[in-house]
Amino acid sequence: MSLLIKNGMVVCGDETVDADVYAEGSKIVKIGANLDCAADNVIDASGKIVMPGFVDMHCHLREPGQEYKEDIASGSAAALRGGFTSVACMPNTVPPIDNAALVKYVLTRAAEVDRAKVYPIGCITKHQQGKEIAEMGFMKENGAVAFSDDGRPVENANIMRLALEYASGLKTLIISHSEDKQLAADGVVNEGLNSTVSGLKGITRAAEECMVSRDVILAETLGARIHIAHVSTRGSVEIIRQAKARGVAVTCETCPHYFSATDDEILNYNTNSKINPPLRLQSDVEAIIEGLRDGTIDAIATDHAPHHADEKNLEFNLAPFGTSGFETAFSLAYTNLVETDIIDIAALSKLMSANPAKILGIGSGEIKEGERADIVVIDPEKSYTVDSSKFVSKGKNSLFNGWKLKGAVEYVIVDGMQKEIKNYDR
Ligand SMILES: [Zn+2]
């Protein structure tokens, strides 16, 4: 099979070039103007942006155990719909992915459904109980790309220290869900004026920042790598900025909701605005955006957290945390970061592809001769209103339902093969 994408604006590293992209089999063979190559599949990308396929380093596919929320088939299809050609899934499933057999199960199932590539993340501790380190070595040998107890913190600092030591030895990555549970104290929204006004229990920003500090210090002490998940506060950005300046091997991600929305969203008690960590203040949004602009924040991840409608259709205190993220991530980033001239499309591409691919060590994430042909074609002019009832994901729980966004995914190519993405009118 060969593929020719003609007349697009191609994002290549730090620049964009008007070029054609030609792929043979799974690899990009040639990039250049007016390529004279016959191909089995020709895509006209006039007026479109040709980008490396997006890489999501933080999502929840819910399989095994909670297939009523999402499964590997529906989740990896929703990922494609959002332009993600590779996704790394968190292990807080039922049971948790804390052993090699379950890592293999996820990979086998993902290969069977053959949609977006799926990279399993294994648990740091057995059953995510925070007591005993899981068999990280076996899981890594069987395909786990990183380790996290995401959904909950590793509360015991000494267990986290051991995990970082093992991970260093194994040359793998620990991803920290930075939350001090005692400080969070069963809160459901950001602690501040809006928690008072709404009567909903607040979570102090210190719950996140104390744990970010702890884990940065542990990594610094050991000379180990650490990645901080879903950074949401101004203080966390500053802690990480200073750590990077000292040479600590820390990387971090934020999610579209933390630069697109504030905790004003909770005032109508919409449970789709219940997210952990919670939506914060405008000053936090601005700090997150500055962190994305100055390179403190390395990646945009979705934290795609699909839930069944019946679970979100509860009173605010009882509804689960999270928003469905795959199918709005790019448009939110494009609308709020690129259309506003905060960063250019090449910088956004790094945040959504090259950087997360590098952090996870899964290769690609770039459009380059010899690289895997994982490509997304974007229509930058298309505006649409989000209709989450039409999501490919089983999780229709989108904070952004009804929002008007710009920039839409038109074509997705994985390993040189154009994938079916349901072109719902939205
Ligand atoms: Zn988390």
mmCIF file of N, CA, C and O in Angstrom, residues 236-321:
data_model
loop_
_atom_site.group_PDB
_atom_site.id
_atom_site.type_symbol
_atom_site.label_atom_id
_atom_site.label_comp_id
_atom_site.label_asym_id
_atom_site.label_seq_id
_atom_site.Cartn_x
_atom_site.Cartn_y
_atom_site.Cartn_z
ATOM 1 N N SER A 236 1.788 24.651 40.952
ATOM 2 C CA SER A 236 2.453 23.453 40.407
ATOM 3 C C SER A 236 3.351 23.826 39.232
ATOM 4 O O SER A 236 4.468 23.325 39.102
ATOM 5 N N VAL A 237 2.845 24.709 38.370
ATOM 6 C CA VAL A 237 3.652 25.143 37.217
ATOM 7 C C VAL A 237 4.952 25.768 37.717
ATOM 8 O O VAL A 237 6.040 25.480 37.209
ATOM 9 N N GLU A 238 4.850 26.587 38.763
ATOM 10 C CA GLU A 238 6.034 27.283 39.277
ATOM 11 C C GLU A 238 7.017 26.296 39.924
ATOM 12 O O GLU A 238 8.234 26.409 39.740
ATOM 13 N N ILE A 239 6.496 25.317 40.666
ATOM 14 C CA ILE A 239 7.365 24.311 41.292
ATOM 15 C C ILE A 239 8.145 23.554 40.202
ATOM 16 O O ILE A 239 9.350 23.322 40.313
ATOM 17 N N ILE A 240 7.455 23.189 39.137
ATOM 18 C CA ILE A 240 8.086 22.420 38.060
ATOM 19 C C ILE A 240 9.064 23.305 37.272
ATOM 20 O O ILE A 240 10.148 22.863 36.892
ATOM 21 N N ARG A 241 8.679 24.559 37.074
ATOM 22 C CA ARG A 241 9.583 25.470 36.361
ATOM 23 C C ARG A 241 10.913 25.595 37.106
ATOM 24 O O ARG A 241 11.993 25.504 36.517
ATOM 25 N N GLN A 242 10.821 25.770 38.431
ATOM 26 C CA GLN A 242 12.049 25.915 39.230
ATOM 27 C C GLN A 242 12.851 24.612 39.248
ATOM 28 O O GLN A 242 14.085 24.630 39.186
ATOM 29 N N ALA A 243 12.152 23.482 39.325
ATOM 30 C CA ALA A 243 12.848 22.188 39.336
ATOM 31 C C ALA A 243 13.601 21.980 38.023
ATOM 32 O O ALA A 243 14.755 21.538 38.005
ATOM 33 N N LYS A 244 12.958 22.314 36.918
ATOM 34 C CA LYS A 244 13.626 22.180 35.617
ATOM 35 C C LYS A 244 14.861 23.071 35.557
ATOM 36 O O LYS A 244 15.902 22.669 35.030
ATOM 37 N N ALA A 245 14.746 24.261 36.121
ATOM 38 C CA ALA A 245 15.887 25.184 36.116
ATOM 39 C C ALA A 245 17.054 24.611 36.924
ATOM 40 O O ALA A 245 18.215 24.883 36.626
ATOM 41 N N ARG A 246 16.733 23.811 37.933
ATOM 42 C CA ARG A 246 17.800 23.170 38.734
ATOM 43 C C ARG A 246 18.336 21.907 38.069
ATOM 44 O O ARG A 246 19.250 21.269 38.577
ATOM 45 N N GLY A 247 17.702 21.497 36.980
ATOM 46 C CA GLY A 247 18.175 20.311 36.272
ATOM 47 C C GLY A 247 17.508 19.012 36.693
ATOM 48 O O GLY A 247 17.970 17.923 36.344
ATOM 49 N N VAL A 248 16.397 19.097 37.427
ATOM 50 C CA VAL A 248 15.663 17.887 37.808
ATOM 51 C C VAL A 248 15.025 17.281 36.551
ATOM 52 O O VAL A 248 14.529 18.004 35.687
ATOM 53 N N ALA A 249 15.051 15.938 36.472
ATOM 54 C CA ALA A 249 14.515 15.250 35.286
ATOM 55 C C ALA A 249 13.001 15.111 35.398
ATOM 56 O O ALA A 249 12.445 14.017 35.397
ATOM 57 N N VAL A 250 12.322 16.251 35.499
ATOM 58 C CA VAL A 250 10.867 16.236 35.632
ATOM 59 C C VAL A 250 10.227 16.706 34.335
ATOM 60 O O VAL A 250 10.709 17.638 33.694
ATOM 61 N N THR A 251 9.173 16.004 33.939
ATOM 62 C CA THR A 251 8.338 16.447 32.830
ATOM 63 C C THR A 251 6.910 16.502 33.354
ATOM 64 O O THR A 251 6.611 15.967 34.423
ATOM 65 N N CYS A 252 6.038 17.167 32.604
ATOM 66 C CA CYS A 252 4.649 17.214 33.065
ATOM 67 C C CYS A 252 3.703 17.436 31.906
ATOM 68 O O CYS A 252 4.106 17.784 30.802
ATOM 69 N N GLU A 253 2.439 17.184 32.214
ATOM 70 C CA GLU A 253 1.368 17.370 31.227
ATOM 71 C C GLU A 253 0.269 18.216 31.868
ATOM 72 O O GLU A 253 0.146 18.256 33.099
ATOM 73 N N THR A 254 -0.507 18.866 31.030
ATOM 74 C CA THR A 254 -1.780 19.402 31.476
ATOM 75 C C THR A 254 -2.847 18.889 30.524
ATOM 76 O O THR A 254 -2.549 18.115 29.613
ATOM 77 N N CYS A 255 -4.099 19.251 30.762
ATOM 78 C CA CYS A 255 -5.195 18.750 29.931
ATOM 79 C C CYS A 255 -5.969 19.943 29.382
ATOM 80 O O CYS A 255 -5.963 21.015 29.982
ATOM 81 N N PRO A 256 -6.671 19.743 28.264
ATOM 82 C CA PRO A 256 -7.389 20.866 27.655
ATOM 83 C C PRO A 256 -8.314 21.607 28.620
ATOM 84 O O PRO A 256 -8.429 22.832 28.554
ATOM 85 N N HIS A 257 -8.947 20.868 29.556
ATOM 86 C CA HIS A 257 -9.888 21.573 30.446
ATOM 87 C C HIS A 257 -9.184 22.558 31.369
ATOM 88 O O HIS A 257 -9.808 23.513 31.815
ATOM 89 N N TYR A 258 -7.902 22.349 31.636
ATOM 90 C CA TYR A 258 -7.223 23.275 32.558
ATOM 91 C C TYR A 258 -6.766 24.566 31.884
ATOM 92 O O TYR A 258 -6.409 25.512 32.580
ATOM 93 N N PHE A 259 -6.747 24.608 30.563
ATOM 94 C CA PHE A 259 -6.475 25.904 29.921
ATOM 95 C C PHE A 259 -7.695 26.448 29.179
ATOM 96 O O PHE A 259 -7.625 27.502 28.556
ATOM 97 N N SER A 260 -8.817 25.720 29.264
ATOM 98 C CA SER A 260 -10.010 26.147 28.529
ATOM 99 C C SER A 260 -11.160 26.582 29.428
ATOM 100 O O SER A 260 -12.102 27.221 28.955
ATOM 101 N N ALA A 261 -11.113 26.219 30.694
ATOM 102 C CA ALA A 261 -12.286 26.472 31.555
ATOM 103 C C ALA A 261 -11.842 26.782 32.985
ATOM 104 O O ALA A 261 -10.771 26.363 33.420
ATOM 105 N N THR A 262 -12.694 27.511 33.694
ATOM 106 C CA THR A 262 -12.446 27.795 35.112
ATOM 107 C C THR A 262 -13.542 27.135 35.954
ATOM 108 O O THR A 262 -14.486 26.556 35.416
ATOM 109 N N ASP A 263 -13.401 27.297 37.267
ATOM 110 C CA ASP A 263 -14.397 26.684 38.145
ATOM 111 C C ASP A 263 -15.736 27.415 38.129
ATOM 112 O O ASP A 263 -16.661 27.019 38.838
ATOM 113 N N ASP A 264 -15.877 28.454 37.317
ATOM 114 C CA ASP A 264 -17.211 29.022 37.116
ATOM 115 C C ASP A 264 -18.165 27.968 36.542
ATOM 116 O O ASP A 264 -19.381 28.068 36.710
ATOM 117 N N GLU A 265 -17.595 26.971 35.861
ATOM 118 C CA GLU A 265 -18.418 25.917 35.243
ATOM 119 C C GLU A 265 -19.224 25.118 36.268
ATOM 120 O O GLU A 265 -20.220 24.484 35.927
ATOM 121 N N ILE A 266 -18.770 25.126 37.520
ATOM 122 C CA ILE A 266 -19.468 24.301 38.525
ATOM 123 C C ILE A 266 -20.716 24.987 39.078
ATOM 124 O O ILE A 266 -21.526 24.359 39.757
ATOM 125 N N LEU A 267 -20.848 26.291 38.780
ATOM 126 C CA LEU A 267 -21.902 27.055 39.447
ATOM 127 C C LEU A 267 -23.308 26.606 39.064
ATOM 128 O O LEU A 267 -24.260 26.860 39.795
ATOM 129 N N ASN A 268 -23.431 25.934 37.901
ATOM 130 C CA ASN A 268 -24.759 25.390 37.565
ATOM 131 C C ASN A 268 -24.866 23.910 37.939
ATOM 132 O O ASN A 268 -25.793 23.237 37.525
ATOM 133 N N TYR A 269 -23.909 23.437 38.710
ATOM 134 C CA TYR A 269 -23.934 22.053 39.224
ATOM 135 C C TYR A 269 -23.919 21.005 38.114
ATOM 136 O O TYR A 269 -24.413 19.896 38.287
ATOM 137 N N ASN A 270 -23.370 21.370 36.966
ATOM 138 C CA ASN A 270 -23.206 20.410 35.865
ATOM 139 C C ASN A 270 -22.129 19.397 36.282
ATOM 140 O O ASN A 270 -20.970 19.759 36.466
ATOM 141 N N THR A 271 -22.517 18.138 36.423
ATOM 142 C CA THR A 271 -21.569 17.144 36.940
ATOM 143 C C THR A 271 -20.426 16.865 35.953
ATOM 144 O O THR A 271 -19.409 16.290 36.337
ATOM 145 N N ASN A 272 -20.594 17.263 34.693
ATOM 146 C CA ASN A 272 -19.479 17.096 33.757
ATOM 147 C C ASN A 272 -18.346 18.082 34.042
ATOM 148 O O ASN A 272 -17.252 17.948 33.497
ATOM 149 N N SER A 273 -18.596 19.039 34.923
ATOM 150 C CA SER A 273 -17.521 19.942 35.347
ATOM 151 C C SER A 273 -16.820 19.415 36.602
ATOM 152 O O SER A 273 -15.900 20.044 37.110
ATOM 153 N N LYS A 274 -17.254 18.246 37.080
ATOM 154 C CA LYS A 274 -16.596 17.629 38.240
ATOM 155 C C LYS A 274 -15.428 16.787 37.730
ATOM 156 O O LYS A 274 -15.619 15.730 37.123
ATOM 157 N N ILE A 275 -14.245 17.300 37.951
ATOM 158 C CA ILE A 275 -13.027 16.711 37.396
ATOM 159 C C ILE A 275 -11.970 16.716 38.506
ATOM 160 O O ILE A 275 -11.987 17.594 39.371
ATOM 161 N N ASN A 276 -11.073 15.743 38.475
ATOM 162 C CA ASN A 276 -10.019 15.689 39.480
ATOM 163 C C ASN A 276 -8.640 15.669 38.821
ATOM 164 O O ASN A 276 -8.378 14.766 38.024
ATOM 165 N N PRO A 277 -7.710 16.599 39.107
ATOM 166 C CA PRO A 277 -7.920 17.764 39.956
ATOM 167 C C PRO A 277 -8.999 18.685 39.402
ATOM 168 O O PRO A 277 -9.282 18.650 38.203
ATOM 169 N N PRO A 278 -9.572 19.519 40.283
ATOM 170 C CA PRO A 278 -10.724 20.309 39.856
ATOM 171 C C PRO A 278 -10.348 21.470 38.940
ATOM 172 O O PRO A 278 -9.198 21.897 38.909
ATOM 173 N N LEU A 279 -11.345 21.975 38.216
ATOM 174 C CA LEU A 279 -11.163 23.208 37.447
ATOM 175 C C LEU A 279 -10.804 24.314 38.431
ATOM 176 O O LEU A 279 -11.320 24.352 39.540
ATOM 177 N N ARG A 280 -9.910 25.192 38.020
ATOM 178 C CA ARG A 280 -9.380 26.214 38.940
ATOM 179 C C ARG A 280 -9.821 27.607 38.531
ATOM 180 O O ARG A 280 -10.852 27.769 37.889
ATOM 181 N N LEU A 281 -8.994 28.600 38.837
ATOM 182 C CA LEU A 281 -9.338 30.006 38.606
ATOM 183 C C LEU A 281 -8.710 30.517 37.306
ATOM 184 O O LEU A 281 -7.821 29.885 36.740
ATOM 185 N N GLN A 282 -9.162 31.693 36.890
ATOM 186 C CA GLN A 282 -8.604 32.310 35.688
ATOM 187 C C GLN A 282 -7.084 32.494 35.816
ATOM 188 O O GLN A 282 -6.352 32.301 34.846
ATOM 189 N N SER A 283 -6.610 32.831 37.004
ATOM 190 C CA SER A 283 -5.161 33.032 37.184
ATOM 191 C C SER A 283 -4.397 31.714 36.986
ATOM 192 O O SER A 283 -3.257 31.711 36.519
ATOM 193 N N ASP A 284 -5.033 30.602 37.332
ATOM 194 C CA ASP A 284 -4.407 29.297 37.076
ATOM 195 C C ASP A 284 -4.398 29.003 35.576
ATOM 196 O O ASP A 284 -3.402 28.526 35.042
ATOM 197 N N VAL A 285 -5.525 29.278 34.921
ATOM 198 C CA VAL A 285 -5.600 29.073 33.465
ATOM 199 C C VAL A 285 -4.468 29.836 32.784
ATOM 200 O O VAL A 285 -3.763 29.300 31.923
ATOM 201 N N GLU A 286 -4.279 31.087 33.224
ATOM 202 C CA GLU A 286 -3.232 31.904 32.609
ATOM 203 C C GLU A 286 -1.838 31.323 32.873
ATOM 204 O O GLU A 286 -0.973 31.327 31.999
ATOM 205 N N ALA A 287 -1.628 30.801 34.077
ATOM 206 C CA ALA A 287 -0.327 30.205 34.406
ATOM 207 C C ALA A 287 -0.088 28.912 33.616
ATOM 208 O O ALA A 287 1.040 28.628 33.198
ATOM 209 N N ILE A 288 -1.146 28.130 33.422
ATOM 210 C CA ILE A 288 -1.034 26.911 32.613
ATOM 211 C C ILE A 288 -0.649 27.288 31.175
ATOM 212 O O ILE A 288 0.250 26.693 30.566
ATOM 213 N N ILE A 289 -1.314 28.301 30.645
ATOM 214 C CA ILE A 289 -1.028 28.731 29.272
ATOM 215 C C ILE A 289 0.414 29.230 29.167
ATOM 216 O O ILE A 289 1.133 28.894 28.219
ATOM 217 N N GLU A 290 0.873 29.978 30.170
ATOM 218 C CA GLU A 290 2.265 30.451 30.150
ATOM 219 C C GLU A 290 3.233 29.263 30.231
ATOM 220 O O GLU A 290 4.265 29.236 29.558
ATOM 221 N N GLY A 291 2.866 28.259 31.030
ATOM 222 C CA GLY A 291 3.697 27.050 31.125
ATOM 223 C C GLY A 291 3.772 26.296 29.799
ATOM 224 O O GLY A 291 4.817 25.737 29.447
ATOM 225 N N LEU A 292 2.667 26.287 29.070
ATOM 226 C CA LEU A 292 2.661 25.645 27.746
ATOM 227 C C LEU A 292 3.530 26.456 26.781
ATOM 228 O O LEU A 292 4.256 25.907 25.953
ATOM 229 N N ARG A 293 3.453 27.776 26.926
ATOM 230 C CA ARG A 293 4.180 28.654 25.999
ATOM 231 C C ARG A 293 5.687 28.588 26.253
ATOM 232 O O ARG A 293 6.478 28.514 25.324
ATOM 233 N N ASP A 294 6.090 28.565 27.536
ATOM 234 C CA ASP A 294 7.534 28.659 27.820
ATOM 235 C C ASP A 294 8.213 27.291 27.971
ATOM 236 O O ASP A 294 9.403 27.215 28.269
ATOM 237 N N GLY A 295 7.464 26.211 27.761
ATOM 238 C CA GLY A 295 8.087 24.889 27.765
ATOM 239 C C GLY A 295 8.140 24.231 29.138
ATOM 240 O O GLY A 295 8.637 23.116 29.277
ATOM 241 N N THR A 296 7.604 24.885 30.168
ATOM 242 C CA THR A 296 7.542 24.228 31.482
ATOM 243 C C THR A 296 6.640 22.995 31.389
ATOM 244 O O THR A 296 6.953 21.932 31.938
ATOM 245 N N ILE A 297 5.532 23.147 30.704
ATOM 246 C CA ILE A 297 4.623 22.014 30.487
ATOM 247 C C ILE A 297 4.987 21.369 29.152
ATOM 248 O O ILE A 297 5.043 22.040 28.123
ATOM 249 N N ASP A 298 5.253 20.068 29.209
ATOM 250 C CA ASP A 298 5.789 19.350 28.047
ATOM 251 C C ASP A 298 4.723 18.831 27.100
ATOM 252 O O ASP A 298 4.988 18.637 25.911
ATOM 253 N N ALA A 299 3.560 18.495 27.661
ATOM 254 C CA ALA A 299 2.583 17.757 26.851
ATOM 255 C C ALA A 299 1.162 18.130 27.208
ATOM 256 O O ALA A 299 0.869 18.516 28.346
ATOM 257 N N ILE A 300 0.289 18.001 26.204
ATOM 258 C CA ILE A 300 -1.147 18.090 26.438
ATOM 259 C C ILE A 300 -1.687 16.657 26.367
ATOM 260 O O ILE A 300 -1.530 15.978 25.348
ATOM 261 N N ALA A 301 -2.261 16.207 27.465
ATOM 262 C CA ALA A 301 -2.873 14.871 27.520
ATOM 263 C C ALA A 301 -4.359 15.065 27.766
ATOM 264 O O ALA A 301 -4.777 16.118 28.248
ATOM 265 N N THR A 302 -5.172 14.060 27.424
ATOM 266 C CA THR A 302 -6.619 14.287 27.565
ATOM 267 C C THR A 302 -7.142 13.991 28.968
ATOM 268 O O THR A 302 -8.098 14.596 29.403
ATOM 269 N N ASP A 303 -6.558 13.025 29.673
ATOM 270 C CA ASP A 303 -7.195 12.434 30.856
ATOM 271 C C ASP A 303 -8.629 12.024 30.513
ATOM 272 O O ASP A 303 -9.543 12.168 31.335
ATOM 273 N N HIS A 304 -8.804 11.531 29.275
ATOM 274 C CA HIS A 304 -10.108 11.030 28.813
ATOM 275 C C HIS A 304 -10.711 10.112 29.878
ATOM 276 O O HIS A 304 -10.159 9.057 30.173
ATOM 277 N N ALA A 305 -11.829 10.544 30.455
ATOM 278 C CA ALA A 305 -12.433 9.808 31.572
ATOM 279 C C ALA A 305 -13.912 9.551 31.296
ATOM 280 O O ALA A 305 -14.795 10.254 31.791
ATOM 281 N N PRO A 306 -14.172 8.531 30.458
ATOM 282 C CA PRO A 306 -15.566 8.258 30.080
ATOM 283 C C PRO A 306 -16.359 7.650 31.240
ATOM 284 O O PRO A 306 -15.852 6.824 31.985
ATOM 285 N N HIS A 307 -17.602 8.121 31.381
ATOM 286 C CA HIS A 307 -18.517 7.550 32.378
ATOM 287 C C HIS A 307 -19.874 7.329 31.728
ATOM 288 O O HIS A 307 -20.215 7.975 30.735
ATOM 289 N N HIS A 308 -20.651 6.433 32.322
ATOM 290 C CA HIS A 308 -22.017 6.201 31.852
ATOM 291 C C HIS A 308 -22.893 7.375 32.265
ATOM 292 O O HIS A 308 -22.698 7.964 33.325
ATOM 293 N N ALA A 309 -23.863 7.692 31.421
ATOM 294 C CA ALA A 309 -24.745 8.834 31.698
ATOM 295 C C ALA A 309 -25.426 8.695 33.062
ATOM 296 O O ALA A 309 -25.584 9.678 33.795
ATOM 297 N N ASP A 310 -25.810 7.481 33.422
ATOM 298 C CA ASP A 310 -26.502 7.287 34.709
ATOM 299 C C ASP A 310 -25.620 7.657 35.900
ATOM 300 O O ASP A 310 -26.126 8.050 36.952
ATOM 301 N N GLU A 311 -24.298 7.511 35.714
ATOM 302 C CA GLU A 311 -23.398 7.838 36.826
ATOM 303 C C GLU A 311 -23.221 9.348 36.986
ATOM 304 O O GLU A 311 -23.070 9.848 38.098
ATOM 305 N N LYS A 312 -23.214 10.040 35.844
ATOM 306 C CA LYS A 312 -23.052 11.499 35.918
ATOM 307 C C LYS A 312 -24.385 12.177 36.248
ATOM 308 O O LYS A 312 -24.423 13.316 36.683
ATOM 309 N N ASN A 313 -25.480 11.451 36.021
ATOM 310 C CA ASN A 313 -26.800 12.007 36.281
ATOM 311 C C ASN A 313 -27.184 11.808 37.751
ATOM 312 O O ASN A 313 -28.234 11.256 38.075
ATOM 313 N N LEU A 314 -26.296 12.247 38.619
ATOM 314 C CA LEU A 314 -26.494 12.122 40.063
ATOM 315 C C LEU A 314 -26.227 13.492 40.661
ATOM 316 O O LEU A 314 -25.734 14.381 39.980
ATOM 317 N N GLU A 315 -26.523 13.634 41.933
ATOM 318 C CA GLU A 315 -26.174 14.914 42.536
ATOM 319 C C GLU A 315 -24.652 15.069 42.541
ATOM 320 O O GLU A 315 -23.914 14.080 42.519
ATOM 321 N N PHE A 316 -24.205 16.321 42.556
ATOM 322 C CA PHE A 316 -22.803 16.642 42.313
ATOM 323 C C PHE A 316 -21.851 15.843 43.214
ATOM 324 O O PHE A 316 -20.833 15.318 42.763
ATOM 325 N N ASN A 317 -22.195 15.729 44.492
ATOM 326 C CA ASN A 317 -21.284 15.052 45.426
ATOM 327 C C ASN A 317 -21.120 13.581 45.115
ATOM 328 O O ASN A 317 -20.102 12.980 45.474
ATOM 329 N N LEU A 318 -22.096 12.968 44.466
ATOM 330 C CA LEU A 318 -22.066 11.520 44.228
ATOM 331 C C LEU A 318 -21.536 11.149 42.847
ATOM 332 O O LEU A 318 -21.121 10.011 42.619
ATOM 333 N N ALA A 319 -21.564 12.087 41.907
ATOM 334 C CA ALA A 319 -21.136 11.777 40.532
ATOM 335 C C ALA A 319 -19.626 11.524 40.504
ATOM 336 O O ALA A 319 -18.883 12.080 41.314
ATOM 337 N N PRO A 320 -19.170 10.663 39.589
ATOM 338 C CA PRO A 320 -17.728 10.419 39.487
ATOM 339 C C PRO A 320 -17.006 11.606 38.820
ATOM 340 O O PRO A 320 -17.635 12.411 38.132
ATOM 341 N N PHE A 321 -15.696 11.678 39.051
ATOM 342 C CA PHE A 321 -14.869 12.737 38.464
ATOM 343 C C PHE A 321 -14.551 12.414 36.998
ATOM 344 O O PHE A 321 -14.332 11.252 36.650
#
